[in-house]
Amino acid sequence: MHACHRLRLIGRRFGLGQRALRWAPAAALALACAVPNSFAVVRADARGLAHFGNHAASREARLIARWAFVSGDRGPHAVVVVDKKNAKAFVFDAVGTLRGAAPVLLGSAIGDHTVPGVGDKPLSQVRPEERTTPAGRFVAEPGVNQRGEDVVWVDYDAAVSMHRVRANVKSERRLQRLASKTAADNRISFGCINMPVRFYEDVLSPLVHSAGAVIYVLPETRSAAEFFGVSEQQVRAATAQTRGPGREGASSDTP
């Protein structure tokens, strides 16, 4: 069975969390906590629309984050946008406030699909081309893996989760990859989304447990607009309706 497997906590999807496990050696934990990530809160406007503030974000990340809120697709829950092309995650609370952004590590294989049955394989049997991070819309689900570590499941059946970065294999240089200024070296996992320790523990996990979250993993083999079936024109129109008459130019944080 996949080493990232897999114990689902029934009834804990939205809010019955457990204390974060301190799994990393002190030195590794210190380096992981030093990885650049931002916990600066960017307030939503009065309409509950997602805003990135001064954070660098791709046009596609802005489009899907805004669409998740103006369309109501995320329901009453928080929103997590994972931009695979730029190896970065953005976490918004249920009213559209950006709670933080951080670099992430992703599956080493390029692709937006999940190979059938890959979640049931031991890691030793997962071929390099099968190590993808699937794109799509997912409902976050708190749980634990076989190591007893708390994780946030993205796709339980495929054994894909968001979790603290693990620095167990020094040659993989996972902490250094997170700390680098480029996204080119952030492809190293078997498909899971690795996050800086502090970002996972202080931003993502508490929000998922308290409010639930919908996760949007952006594709890398085609456009996000095509993949999710949404256009910038649709988002602008929905945003204008939310603003009301005469306020079409009220926000500069457009997709």
Backbone as JSON, one array per atom type, in Angstrom:
{
  "sequence": "MHACHRLRLIGRRFGLGQRALRWAPAAALALACAVPNSFAVVRADARGLAHFGNHAASREARLIARWAFVSGDRGPHAVVVVDKKNAKAFVFDAVGTLRGAAPVLLGSAIGDHTVPGVGDKPLSQVRPEERTTPAGRFVAEPGVNQRGEDVVWVDYDAAVSMHRVRANVKSERRLQRLASKTAADNRISFGCINMPVRFYEDVLSPLVHSAGAVIYVLPETRSAAEFFGVSEQQVRAATAQTRGPGREGASSDTP",
  "N": [[0.85, -1.2, 0.0], [0.44, 2.25, -0.71], [2.77, 4.52, 0.67], [1.85, 6.91, 1.56], [-0.59, 6.4, 2.44], [-3.09, 5.82, 4.87], [-5.65, 6.73, 6.38], [-8.83, 7.42, 6.9], [-10.61, 9.9, 8.64], [-13.58, 9.57, 9.67], [-16.29, 11.77, 10.01], [-14.7, 13.88, 10.69], [-14.33, 15.74, 8.82], [-14.96, 18.47, 8.73], [-13.84, 20.12, 11.07], [-13.25, 18.71, 13.55], [-10.59, 18.63, 14.71], [-7.16, 17.4, 15.23], [-4.29, 17.74, 17.35], [-1.41, 19.11, 15.86], [1.21, 16.98, 14.77], [4.51, 16.7, 15.93], [6.87, 15.92, 14.02], [9.33, 16.24, 12.83], [12.92, 16.23, 13.04], [14.78, 18.44, 15.16], [16.64, 20.18, 13.83], [15.92, 19.94, 11.13], [13.3, 20.82, 11.29], [13.67, 23.47, 12.03], [14.88, 24.53, 9.72], [12.84, 24.06, 7.9], [10.87, 25.75, 8.88], [11.99, 28.1, 8.2], [11.59, 28.45, 5.57], [10.61, 30.55, 2.91], [7.49, 31.98, 3.28], [4.27, 33.42, 3.35], [2.32, 34.81, 5.85], [0.86, 37.02, 5.9], [-2.12, 38.71, 6.26], [-4.57, 39.36, 3.87], [-7.21, 41.35, 3.5], [-10.55, 40.6, 2.5], [-12.92, 42.34, 0.36], [-16.0, 44.14, 1.05], [-17.82, 42.58, -0.26], [-17.05, 40.0, -0.09], [-15.13, 39.02, -1.89], [-12.35, 37.33, -3.33], [-9.06, 38.47, -2.74], [-5.7, 39.18, -3.61], [-3.93, 41.03, -2.73], [-0.69, 42.34, -2.44], [0.58, 40.07, -3.21], [2.43, 38.02, -5.4], [0.9, 36.48, -8.06], [-0.37, 34.23, -10.47], [-2.26, 34.94, -13.46], [-4.14, 32.94, -13.91], [-4.45, 31.78, -11.38], [-5.61, 33.91, -10.0], [-7.96, 34.17, -11.46], [-9.38, 31.71, -10.99], [-9.6, 31.71, -8.2], [-11.15, 34.03, -7.76], [-13.43, 33.28, -9.22], [-14.32, 31.05, -7.72], [-15.45, 32.26, -5.51], [-17.31, 34.27, -6.47], [-19.05, 32.75, -7.96], [-20.11, 31.02, -6.16], [-19.3, 28.44, -6.04], [-17.63, 27.3, -4.16], [-19.27, 26.97, -2.0], [-20.05, 27.36, 1.46], [-17.46, 27.35, 2.33], [-13.86, 27.56, 3.0], [-11.2, 28.4, 0.67], [-8.7, 26.87, -1.25], [-6.15, 27.43, -3.45], [-4.08, 25.83, -5.64], [-1.41, 26.43, -7.52], [0.02, 24.81, -9.92], [1.83, 25.28, -12.03], [3.4, 27.33, -11.1], [4.13, 26.4, -8.68], [2.89, 27.05, -6.13], [0.82, 27.8, -3.33], [-2.29, 29.18, -2.31], [-4.26, 30.33, 0.33], [-7.5, 30.98, 1.27], [-9.88, 32.29, 3.54], [-13.33, 31.66, 4.52], [-14.65, 34.01, 3.9], [-13.24, 35.2, 1.94], [-10.8, 36.32, 2.62], [-7.35, 36.45, 2.25], [-5.38, 34.21, 3.8], [-2.82, 33.33, 3.69], [0.12, 32.54, 1.72], [2.26, 30.24, 0.05], [5.24, 28.51, -1.12], [5.16, 25.28, -2.71], [5.84, 21.73, -2.9], [5.54, 19.36, -5.52], [4.12, 16.58, -7.42], [6.53, 14.64, -9.19], [6.17, 14.03, -11.86], [4.96, 15.46, -14.87], [1.62, 16.3, -15.5], [-1.98, 16.09, -15.41], [-3.69, 14.18, -14.61], [-4.79, 11.23, -12.82], [-3.3, 8.13, -12.46], [-5.08, 5.16, -12.8], [-5.56, 3.17, -9.93], [-3.14, 3.83, -8.75], [-3.04, 4.78, -6.17], [-3.15, 2.55, -4.55], [-0.78, 1.27, -4.71], [2.46, 0.18, -3.48], [5.07, 2.54, -2.71], [7.43, 1.81, -3.94], [6.6, 0.64, -6.25], [5.45, 2.55, -7.79], [5.66, 4.06, -10.78], [7.9, 6.4, -12.42], [6.49, 8.06, -14.31], [3.98, 8.0, -13.27], [3.77, 9.65, -11.13], [2.1, 11.97, -10.58], [0.52, 15.1, -9.71], [-2.77, 15.43, -9.39], [-4.99, 17.55, -11.25], [-7.87, 19.6, -10.51], [-11.1, 19.98, -8.87], [-11.49, 19.63, -5.48], [-12.75, 18.38, -2.38], [-11.57, 19.24, 0.7], [-10.3, 17.02, 3.16], [-9.72, 16.25, 6.41], [-7.4, 13.96, 7.89], [-5.41, 11.05, 8.72], [-2.23, 9.61, 7.91], [-0.5, 6.48, 7.19], [1.69, 6.66, 8.82], [0.77, 7.88, 11.03], [0.64, 10.56, 10.96], [-0.98, 13.68, 10.82], [-2.85, 14.77, 8.04], [-4.12, 16.58, 5.17], [-6.46, 15.41, 3.13], [-6.52, 15.44, -0.37], [-7.23, 13.95, -2.65], [-8.48, 11.19, -1.71], [-8.76, 8.49, -2.62], [-6.76, 8.3, -4.5], [-4.62, 8.61, -2.92], [-3.52, 11.15, -2.49], [-2.41, 13.9, -0.79], [-2.24, 16.97, 1.17], [0.46, 17.95, 3.06], [2.89, 18.38, 5.74], [6.19, 19.25, 4.72], [8.54, 16.68, 4.28], [11.69, 15.89, 5.39], [13.17, 13.55, 5.12], [14.82, 12.13, 3.34], [17.9, 13.02, 2.57], [19.18, 13.48, 0.13], [17.2, 14.28, -1.57], [16.7, 16.91, -1.03], [14.51, 18.49, -0.15], [13.75, 20.63, 1.54], [15.48, 22.63, 0.73], [14.64, 22.9, -1.89], [12.08, 23.97, -1.52], [12.83, 26.42, -0.49], [14.13, 27.7, -2.53], [14.31, 30.21, -5.16], [13.04, 29.65, -7.48], [10.48, 27.89, -9.31], [11.18, 25.74, -10.71], [12.5, 23.59, -9.59], [10.75, 22.31, -7.93], [9.48, 19.9, -8.23], [9.19, 16.89, -6.98], [7.85, 15.04, -5.39], [5.77, 12.07, -4.87], [3.33, 12.69, -5.72], [1.87, 13.94, -3.78], [1.14, 17.09, -2.11], [3.5, 18.99, -0.79], [4.07, 21.09, 1.95], [5.49, 24.03, 3.56], [6.35, 23.62, 7.01], [5.38, 25.39, 9.05], [3.47, 26.82, 7.61], [1.6, 24.84, 6.94], [0.79, 24.03, 9.53], [-0.01, 26.41, 10.83], [-1.66, 27.83, 9.11], [-3.04, 26.36, 6.92], [-4.06, 23.81, 8.02], [-5.53, 24.53, 10.47], [-7.57, 26.12, 9.35], [-8.9, 24.41, 7.56], [-9.92, 22.54, 9.36], [-11.64, 24.14, 10.85], [-13.42, 25.43, 9.11], [-13.77, 23.92, 6.84], [-12.83, 23.23, 3.42], [-12.57, 23.95, -0.07], [-10.6, 22.7, -2.59], [-8.75, 23.85, -5.26], [-6.88, 22.62, -7.69], [-4.79, 23.74, -10.04], [-4.49, 23.1, -13.56], [-1.7, 21.94, -15.59], [-1.29, 21.19, -18.16], [-3.09, 22.28, -19.83], [-5.19, 25.19, -20.17], [-6.45, 26.83, -17.22], [-8.94, 28.01, -17.44], [-10.17, 26.58, -19.52], [-10.1, 24.02, -18.41], [-11.66, 24.18, -16.05], [-13.93, 25.22, -17.08], [-14.59, 27.98, -17.21], [-14.64, 31.49, -17.82], [-12.85, 34.63, -18.14], [-14.56, 36.66, -18.79], [-17.02, 35.74, -17.8], [-16.48, 35.76, -15.05], [-15.98, 38.47, -14.62], [-18.51, 39.51, -15.23], [-20.11, 38.32, -13.25], [-18.9, 39.39, -11.02], [-19.45, 42.1, -11.37], [-22.19, 42.07, -11.0], [-22.28, 41.41, -8.34], [-21.14, 43.66, -7.23], [-22.97, 45.64, -7.85], [-24.93, 48.31, -9.42], [-23.04, 50.75, -11.22], [-20.55, 50.27, -10.09], [-18.56, 48.98, -11.4], [-15.86, 49.42, -11.75], [-14.67, 49.18, -9.29], [-12.77, 47.55, -8.09], [-9.32, 46.71, -8.2], [-8.18, 44.26, -8.3], [-8.56, 42.28, -10.42], [-9.24, 39.26, -12.39]],
  "CA": [[0.0, 0.0, 0.0], [1.12, 3.53, -0.83], [3.26, 4.98, 1.97], [1.08, 8.09, 1.97], [-1.88, 5.86, 2.87], [-4.34, 6.32, 4.44], [-6.69, 6.44, 7.36], [-9.8, 8.5, 6.86], [-11.26, 10.17, 9.93], [-14.99, 9.82, 9.41], [-16.87, 12.73, 10.93], [-13.77, 14.95, 11.03], [-14.08, 16.51, 7.6], [-15.04, 19.9, 8.97], [-13.72, 20.81, 12.34], [-12.9, 18.01, 14.77], [-9.18, 18.42, 14.42], [-6.25, 16.9, 16.24], [-3.11, 18.57, 17.47], [-0.39, 18.8, 14.85], [2.27, 16.12, 15.26], [5.86, 17.24, 15.76], [7.54, 14.74, 13.51], [10.63, 16.51, 12.24], [14.04, 16.52, 13.92], [14.85, 19.86, 15.46], [17.36, 20.93, 12.8], [15.11, 19.97, 9.92], [12.14, 21.65, 11.56], [14.1, 24.86, 12.01], [15.05, 24.93, 8.33], [11.52, 24.08, 7.24], [10.16, 26.94, 9.33], [12.63, 29.27, 7.6], [11.2, 28.54, 4.16], [9.81, 31.76, 2.69], [6.06, 31.88, 3.06], [3.67, 34.65, 3.85], [1.09, 34.7, 6.62], [0.23, 38.33, 5.92], [-3.54, 38.61, 5.94], [-5.09, 40.33, 2.92], [-8.65, 41.37, 3.76], [-11.51, 40.66, 1.4], [-13.75, 43.52, 0.43], [-17.3, 43.94, 1.7], [-18.62, 41.63, -1.01], [-16.52, 38.67, 0.09], [-14.4, 38.59, -3.08], [-10.96, 36.99, -3.03], [-8.05, 39.44, -3.14], [-4.33, 38.71, -3.4], [-3.1, 42.11, -2.23], [0.57, 42.51, -3.15], [1.19, 38.77, -3.49], [2.61, 37.63, -6.79], [0.02, 35.37, -8.39], [-0.63, 34.15, -11.9], [-3.6, 35.33, -13.91], [-5.03, 31.79, -13.74], [-4.75, 31.65, -9.95], [-6.56, 34.98, -9.68], [-9.24, 33.85, -12.12], [-10.09, 30.61, -10.32], [-9.94, 32.14, -6.84], [-12.28, 34.93, -7.85], [-14.59, 32.5, -9.67], [-14.79, 30.21, -6.63], [-16.27, 33.06, -4.6], [-18.45, 34.95, -7.09], [-19.99, 31.75, -8.48], [-20.65, 30.22, -5.07], [-18.88, 27.05, -6.23], [-16.99, 26.77, -2.95], [-20.24, 26.86, -0.92], [-19.72, 28.22, 2.6], [-16.16, 26.91, 2.84], [-12.62, 28.23, 2.62], [-10.71, 28.06, -0.67], [-7.27, 26.68, -1.44], [-5.76, 27.38, -4.86], [-2.72, 25.33, -5.84], [-0.94, 26.78, -8.87], [1.09, 23.85, -10.2], [2.85, 25.85, -12.93], [4.28, 28.19, -10.3], [4.43, 25.69, -7.42], [2.52, 27.94, -5.04], [-0.53, 27.61, -2.8], [-2.94, 30.34, -1.7], [-5.33, 29.87, 1.22], [-8.47, 32.01, 1.6], [-10.92, 31.86, 4.46], [-14.67, 31.56, 3.93], [-15.14, 35.31, 3.46], [-12.38, 35.7, 0.88], [-9.57, 36.9, 3.13], [-6.17, 35.62, 2.01], [-4.72, 33.91, 5.07], [-1.41, 33.1, 3.47], [0.58, 31.92, 0.48], [3.54, 29.58, 0.28], [5.68, 27.58, -2.15], [4.85, 23.88, -2.43], [6.45, 20.7, -3.72], [4.5, 18.64, -6.23], [4.52, 15.33, -8.05], [7.67, 14.82, -10.1], [5.74, 13.85, -13.24], [4.03, 16.45, -15.42], [0.35, 15.7, -15.87], [-3.13, 16.52, -14.62], [-4.54, 13.01, -14.4], [-4.35, 10.21, -11.87], [-3.25, 6.79, -13.04], [-5.97, 4.27, -12.04], [-4.94, 2.2, -9.04], [-1.85, 4.25, -8.22], [-3.14, 4.98, -4.72], [-3.04, 1.27, -3.84], [0.55, 0.7, -4.93], [3.58, 0.61, -2.64], [5.86, 3.56, -3.38], [8.46, 1.18, -4.77], [6.0, 0.2, -7.51], [4.91, 3.7, -8.51], [6.61, 4.41, -11.82], [8.13, 7.85, -12.49], [5.46, 8.76, -15.06], [2.72, 7.94, -12.52], [3.9, 10.5, -9.96], [1.46, 13.24, -10.91], [-0.42, 15.76, -8.8], [-3.94, 15.63, -10.25], [-5.7, 18.83, -11.25], [-9.3, 19.45, -10.33], [-11.79, 20.54, -7.7], [-11.54, 18.6, -4.46], [-13.19, 18.78, -1.04], [-10.53, 18.9, 1.67], [-10.74, 16.08, 4.18], [-8.68, 15.94, 7.4], [-7.22, 12.54, 8.18], [-4.04, 10.69, 9.08], [-1.65, 8.6, 7.03], [-0.06, 5.27, 7.89], [2.69, 7.03, 9.81], [0.1, 8.52, 12.14], [0.78, 12.0, 10.77], [-2.19, 14.3, 10.3], [-2.74, 15.31, 6.68], [-5.38, 17.03, 4.57], [-6.62, 14.66, 1.89], [-6.99, 16.1, -1.59], [-7.9, 12.86, -3.36], [-8.23, 10.06, -0.83], [-8.62, 7.25, -3.36], [-5.47, 8.33, -5.19], [-3.61, 8.79, -1.87], [-2.89, 12.46, -2.65], [-2.75, 14.77, 0.34], [-1.39, 18.1, 1.51], [1.05, 17.66, 4.36], [4.17, 19.03, 6.03], [7.31, 18.73, 3.97], [9.33, 15.68, 5.01], [13.1, 15.98, 5.01], [13.73, 12.26, 5.52], [15.87, 11.7, 2.4], [18.7, 14.23, 2.38], [19.54, 13.68, -1.27], [16.08, 14.92, -2.28], [16.83, 18.35, -0.78], [13.15, 19.05, -0.21], [13.7, 21.94, 2.2], [16.18, 23.56, -0.13], [13.79, 23.14, -3.05], [11.04, 24.91, -1.1], [13.43, 27.73, -0.19], [14.72, 28.3, -3.73], [13.51, 31.27, -5.75], [12.44, 29.18, -8.72], [9.56, 26.75, -9.2], [11.67, 24.69, -11.6], [13.01, 22.43, -8.83], [9.75, 21.94, -6.92], [8.83, 18.65, -8.62], [9.98, 15.85, -6.34], [7.05, 14.1, -4.62], [5.08, 11.02, -5.58], [2.03, 13.25, -6.09], [1.33, 14.76, -2.68], [1.5, 18.5, -2.08], [4.31, 19.24, 0.4], [4.02, 22.5, 2.35], [6.33, 24.39, 4.71], [5.76, 23.14, 8.25], [4.6, 26.43, 9.71], [2.3, 27.15, 6.79], [0.62, 23.76, 7.12], [0.28, 23.98, 10.9], [-0.58, 27.68, 11.29], [-2.61, 28.4, 8.15], [-3.92, 25.42, 6.22], [-4.76, 22.83, 8.84], [-6.59, 25.12, 11.32], [-8.69, 26.61, 8.55], [-9.65, 23.25, 7.06], [-10.65, 21.94, 10.48], [-12.67, 25.02, 11.39], [-14.4, 25.9, 8.13], [-13.8, 23.11, 5.64], [-12.22, 23.93, 2.3], [-12.58, 23.39, -1.41], [-9.25, 22.84, -3.14], [-8.67, 23.95, -6.71], [-5.53, 22.37, -8.18], [-4.8, 24.22, -11.41], [-3.82, 22.2, -14.48], [-0.46, 22.41, -16.21], [-1.23, 20.74, -19.54], [-4.01, 23.14, -20.57], [-5.52, 26.38, -19.39], [-7.4, 26.66, -16.12], [-10.26, 28.4, -17.93], [-10.71, 25.44, -20.26], [-10.24, 22.87, -17.52], [-12.77, 24.39, -15.12], [-15.09, 25.7, -17.82], [-14.92, 29.32, -16.76], [-13.93, 32.52, -18.57], [-12.68, 35.9, -17.46], [-15.78, 37.44, -19.02], [-18.03, 35.27, -16.84], [-16.11, 36.22, -13.71], [-16.21, 39.92, -14.58], [-19.96, 39.76, -15.2], [-20.61, 37.94, -11.93], [-18.36, 40.36, -10.07], [-20.2, 43.34, -11.54], [-23.49, 41.87, -10.37], [-22.06, 41.45, -6.89], [-20.87, 45.04, -6.84], [-24.14, 46.49, -8.01], [-24.84, 49.32, -10.47], [-22.15, 51.88, -11.08], [-19.35, 49.99, -9.34], [-17.8, 48.03, -12.18], [-14.42, 49.65, -11.66], [-14.35, 49.39, -7.88], [-11.67, 46.73, -7.6], [-8.19, 46.56, -9.1], [-7.7, 42.88, -8.24], [-9.35, 41.5, -11.36], [-8.53, 38.09, -12.87]],
  "C": [[0.88, 1.24, 0.0], [1.53, 4.04, 0.55], [2.52, 6.21, 2.47], [-0.29, 7.68, 2.48], [-1.94, 5.88, 4.37], [-5.32, 5.91, 5.51], [-7.63, 7.62, 7.38], [-10.44, 8.66, 8.23], [-12.7, 10.54, 9.67], [-15.54, 10.77, 10.48], [-15.94, 13.87, 11.27], [-13.49, 15.83, 9.83], [-14.06, 18.0, 7.88], [-15.01, 20.22, 10.46], [-13.43, 20.03, 13.58], [-11.43, 17.62, 14.7], [-8.39, 17.83, 15.56], [-5.03, 17.8, 16.27], [-2.06, 18.13, 16.47], [0.74, 18.0, 15.48], [3.63, 16.76, 14.98], [6.77, 16.09, 15.34], [8.97, 14.99, 13.11], [11.7, 16.67, 13.3], [14.2, 18.02, 14.06], [15.52, 20.66, 14.36], [16.54, 21.05, 11.53], [13.9, 20.87, 10.1], [12.5, 23.13, 11.5], [14.27, 25.36, 10.58], [13.72, 25.02, 7.63], [10.75, 25.33, 7.63], [10.75, 28.21, 8.72], [12.29, 29.41, 6.13], [10.33, 29.77, 3.95], [8.34, 31.43, 2.47], [5.44, 33.07, 3.77], [2.38, 34.36, 4.59], [0.38, 36.04, 6.69], [-1.22, 38.22, 5.44], [-3.94, 39.73, 4.99], [-6.61, 40.29, 3.01], [-9.46, 41.35, 2.47], [-12.27, 41.97, 1.48], [-15.12, 43.17, 1.0], [-18.16, 42.91, 0.99], [-18.1, 40.21, -0.87], [-15.81, 38.13, -1.13], [-12.93, 38.37, -2.74], [-10.01, 38.06, -3.56], [-6.67, 38.93, -2.75], [-3.43, 39.79, -2.82], [-1.85, 42.27, -3.09], [1.26, 41.18, -3.47], [1.3, 38.53, -4.99], [1.75, 36.4, -7.06], [-0.26, 35.4, -9.88], [-2.05, 34.6, -12.22], [-4.59, 34.19, -13.7], [-5.4, 31.59, -12.28], [-5.78, 32.7, -9.52], [-7.95, 34.68, -10.25], [-10.02, 32.81, -11.33], [-10.46, 30.98, -8.89], [-11.15, 33.06, -6.85], [-13.56, 34.19, -8.24], [-15.16, 31.65, -8.54], [-15.73, 30.96, -5.7], [-17.49, 33.67, -5.3], [-19.48, 33.97, -7.62], [-20.69, 30.98, -7.38], [-20.22, 28.77, -5.14], [-18.27, 26.46, -4.97], [-17.98, 26.61, -1.79], [-19.88, 27.8, 0.21], [-18.29, 28.04, 3.1], [-15.0, 27.8, 2.39], [-12.18, 27.72, 1.25], [-9.19, 27.93, -0.63], [-7.02, 26.58, -2.94], [-4.31, 26.93, -4.94], [-2.35, 25.56, -7.3], [0.25, 25.88, -9.19], [2.2, 24.46, -11.05], [3.86, 26.68, -12.16], [4.59, 27.63, -8.93], [4.13, 26.55, -6.2], [1.08, 27.69, -4.63], [-1.01, 28.9, -2.13], [-4.13, 29.84, -0.88], [-6.2, 31.06, 1.62], [-9.46, 31.46, 2.61], [-12.28, 31.98, 3.79], [-15.26, 32.9, 3.5], [-14.23, 35.95, 2.43], [-11.11, 36.38, 1.33], [-8.41, 35.95, 2.86], [-5.42, 35.44, 3.32], [-3.24, 33.63, 4.91], [-1.14, 32.47, 2.13], [1.95, 31.33, 0.73], [3.93, 28.74, -0.92], [5.33, 26.15, -1.73], [5.69, 22.98, -3.32], [5.34, 19.83, -4.29], [5.03, 17.35, -6.82], [5.59, 15.55, -9.11], [7.29, 14.69, -11.56], [4.78, 14.95, -13.66], [2.76, 15.74, -15.84], [-0.75, 16.12, -14.92], [-4.07, 15.38, -14.27], [-3.98, 12.16, -13.26], [-4.37, 8.86, -12.57], [-4.14, 5.87, -12.21], [-5.18, 3.27, -11.2], [-3.65, 2.64, -8.41], [-1.89, 4.42, -6.7], [-3.01, 3.71, -3.91], [-1.68, 0.62, -4.0], [1.52, 1.07, -3.82], [4.4, 1.64, -3.42], [6.88, 2.95, -4.33], [7.93, 0.74, -6.13], [5.38, 1.34, -8.32], [5.96, 4.17, -9.52], [6.76, 5.93, -11.93], [7.02, 8.61, -13.21], [4.11, 8.77, -14.35], [2.69, 8.93, -11.35], [3.37, 11.91, -10.24], [0.67, 13.79, -9.72], [-1.65, 16.1, -9.63], [-4.53, 17.03, -10.12], [-7.18, 18.57, -11.01], [-9.82, 20.18, -9.11], [-11.97, 19.42, -6.69], [-12.07, 19.19, -3.15], [-12.15, 18.31, -0.03], [-11.1, 18.0, 2.76], [-9.62, 15.79, 5.16], [-8.61, 14.43, 7.65], [-5.8, 12.29, 8.66], [-3.55, 9.65, 8.08], [-1.16, 7.41, 7.85], [1.0, 5.55, 8.94], [2.07, 7.62, 11.07], [0.18, 10.03, 12.08], [-0.54, 12.57, 10.24], [-1.91, 14.94, 8.95], [-4.09, 15.89, 6.3], [-5.49, 16.31, 3.23], [-7.15, 15.55, 0.78], [-7.83, 15.09, -2.38], [-7.58, 11.57, -2.59], [-7.96, 8.77, -1.61], [-7.29, 7.16, -4.09], [-4.31, 8.52, -4.22], [-2.83, 10.09, -2.05], [-3.35, 13.36, -1.52], [-1.87, 16.0, 0.35], [-0.85, 17.82, 2.9], [2.35, 18.45, 4.54], [5.25, 18.42, 5.13], [8.11, 17.77, 4.85], [10.76, 15.71, 4.49], [13.82, 14.68, 5.34], [14.88, 11.81, 4.63], [16.68, 12.93, 2.02], [18.99, 14.52, 0.92], [18.42, 14.34, -2.07], [16.06, 16.43, -2.09], [15.47, 19.07, -0.81], [13.07, 20.44, 0.44], [14.37, 23.0, 1.34], [15.35, 23.89, -1.38], [12.67, 24.13, -2.71], [11.59, 26.32, -0.94], [13.99, 28.42, -1.43], [13.77, 29.32, -4.33], [12.82, 30.86, -7.03], [11.49, 28.02, -8.46], [10.07, 25.56, -10.0], [12.12, 23.44, -10.85], [12.02, 21.93, -7.79], [8.99, 20.67, -7.25], [9.66, 17.49, -8.09], [9.13, 14.77, -5.67], [6.46, 13.01, -5.51], [3.67, 11.47, -6.0], [1.43, 14.13, -5.02], [1.86, 16.19, -2.77], [2.19, 18.77, -0.75], [4.32, 20.73, 0.7], [5.03, 22.78, 3.45], [5.6, 24.05, 6.01], [4.86, 24.2, 8.89], [3.35, 26.78, 8.93], [1.22, 26.1, 6.94], [-0.02, 23.86, 8.5], [-0.46, 25.25, 11.32], [-1.66, 28.24, 10.37], [-3.57, 27.35, 7.62], [-4.73, 24.55, 7.16], [-5.83, 23.44, 9.75], [-7.81, 25.56, 10.52], [-9.54, 25.47, 8.01], [-10.48, 22.63, 8.17], [-11.8, 22.82, 10.96], [-13.77, 25.34, 10.39], [-14.61, 24.95, 6.96], [-13.19, 23.9, 4.49], [-12.47, 23.18, 1.0], [-11.23, 23.71, -2.03], [-9.34, 22.85, -4.66], [-7.21, 23.78, -7.12], [-5.53, 22.71, -9.66], [-4.03, 23.27, -12.33], [-2.53, 22.8, -15.02], [-0.35, 22.0, -17.67], [-2.23, 21.48, -20.43], [-4.41, 24.29, -19.66], [-6.52, 26.05, -18.29], [-8.82, 27.01, -16.56], [-10.92, 27.25, -18.67], [-11.01, 24.28, -19.32], [-11.46, 23.0, -16.62], [-14.03, 24.93, -15.81], [-15.55, 27.08, -17.4], [-14.1, 30.31, -17.57], [-13.8, 33.79, -17.75], [-13.92, 36.76, -17.63], [-16.88, 37.03, -18.04], [-17.74, 35.79, -15.44], [-16.34, 37.72, -13.58], [-17.7, 40.24, -14.47], [-20.53, 39.44, -13.82], [-20.13, 38.92, -10.86], [-19.12, 41.67, -10.15], [-21.57, 43.25, -10.89], [-23.38, 41.95, -8.86], [-21.84, 42.86, -6.4], [-22.1, 45.92, -6.89], [-23.9, 47.56, -9.04], [-23.8, 50.39, -10.15], [-20.85, 51.57, -10.38], [-18.44, 49.03, -10.1], [-16.29, 48.22, -12.06], [-13.91, 49.72, -10.24], [-13.15, 48.62, -7.41], [-10.57, 46.64, -8.64], [-7.68, 45.13, -9.17], [-8.55, 42.0, -9.12], [-8.56, 40.3, -11.83], [-7.53, 38.46, -13.95]]
}
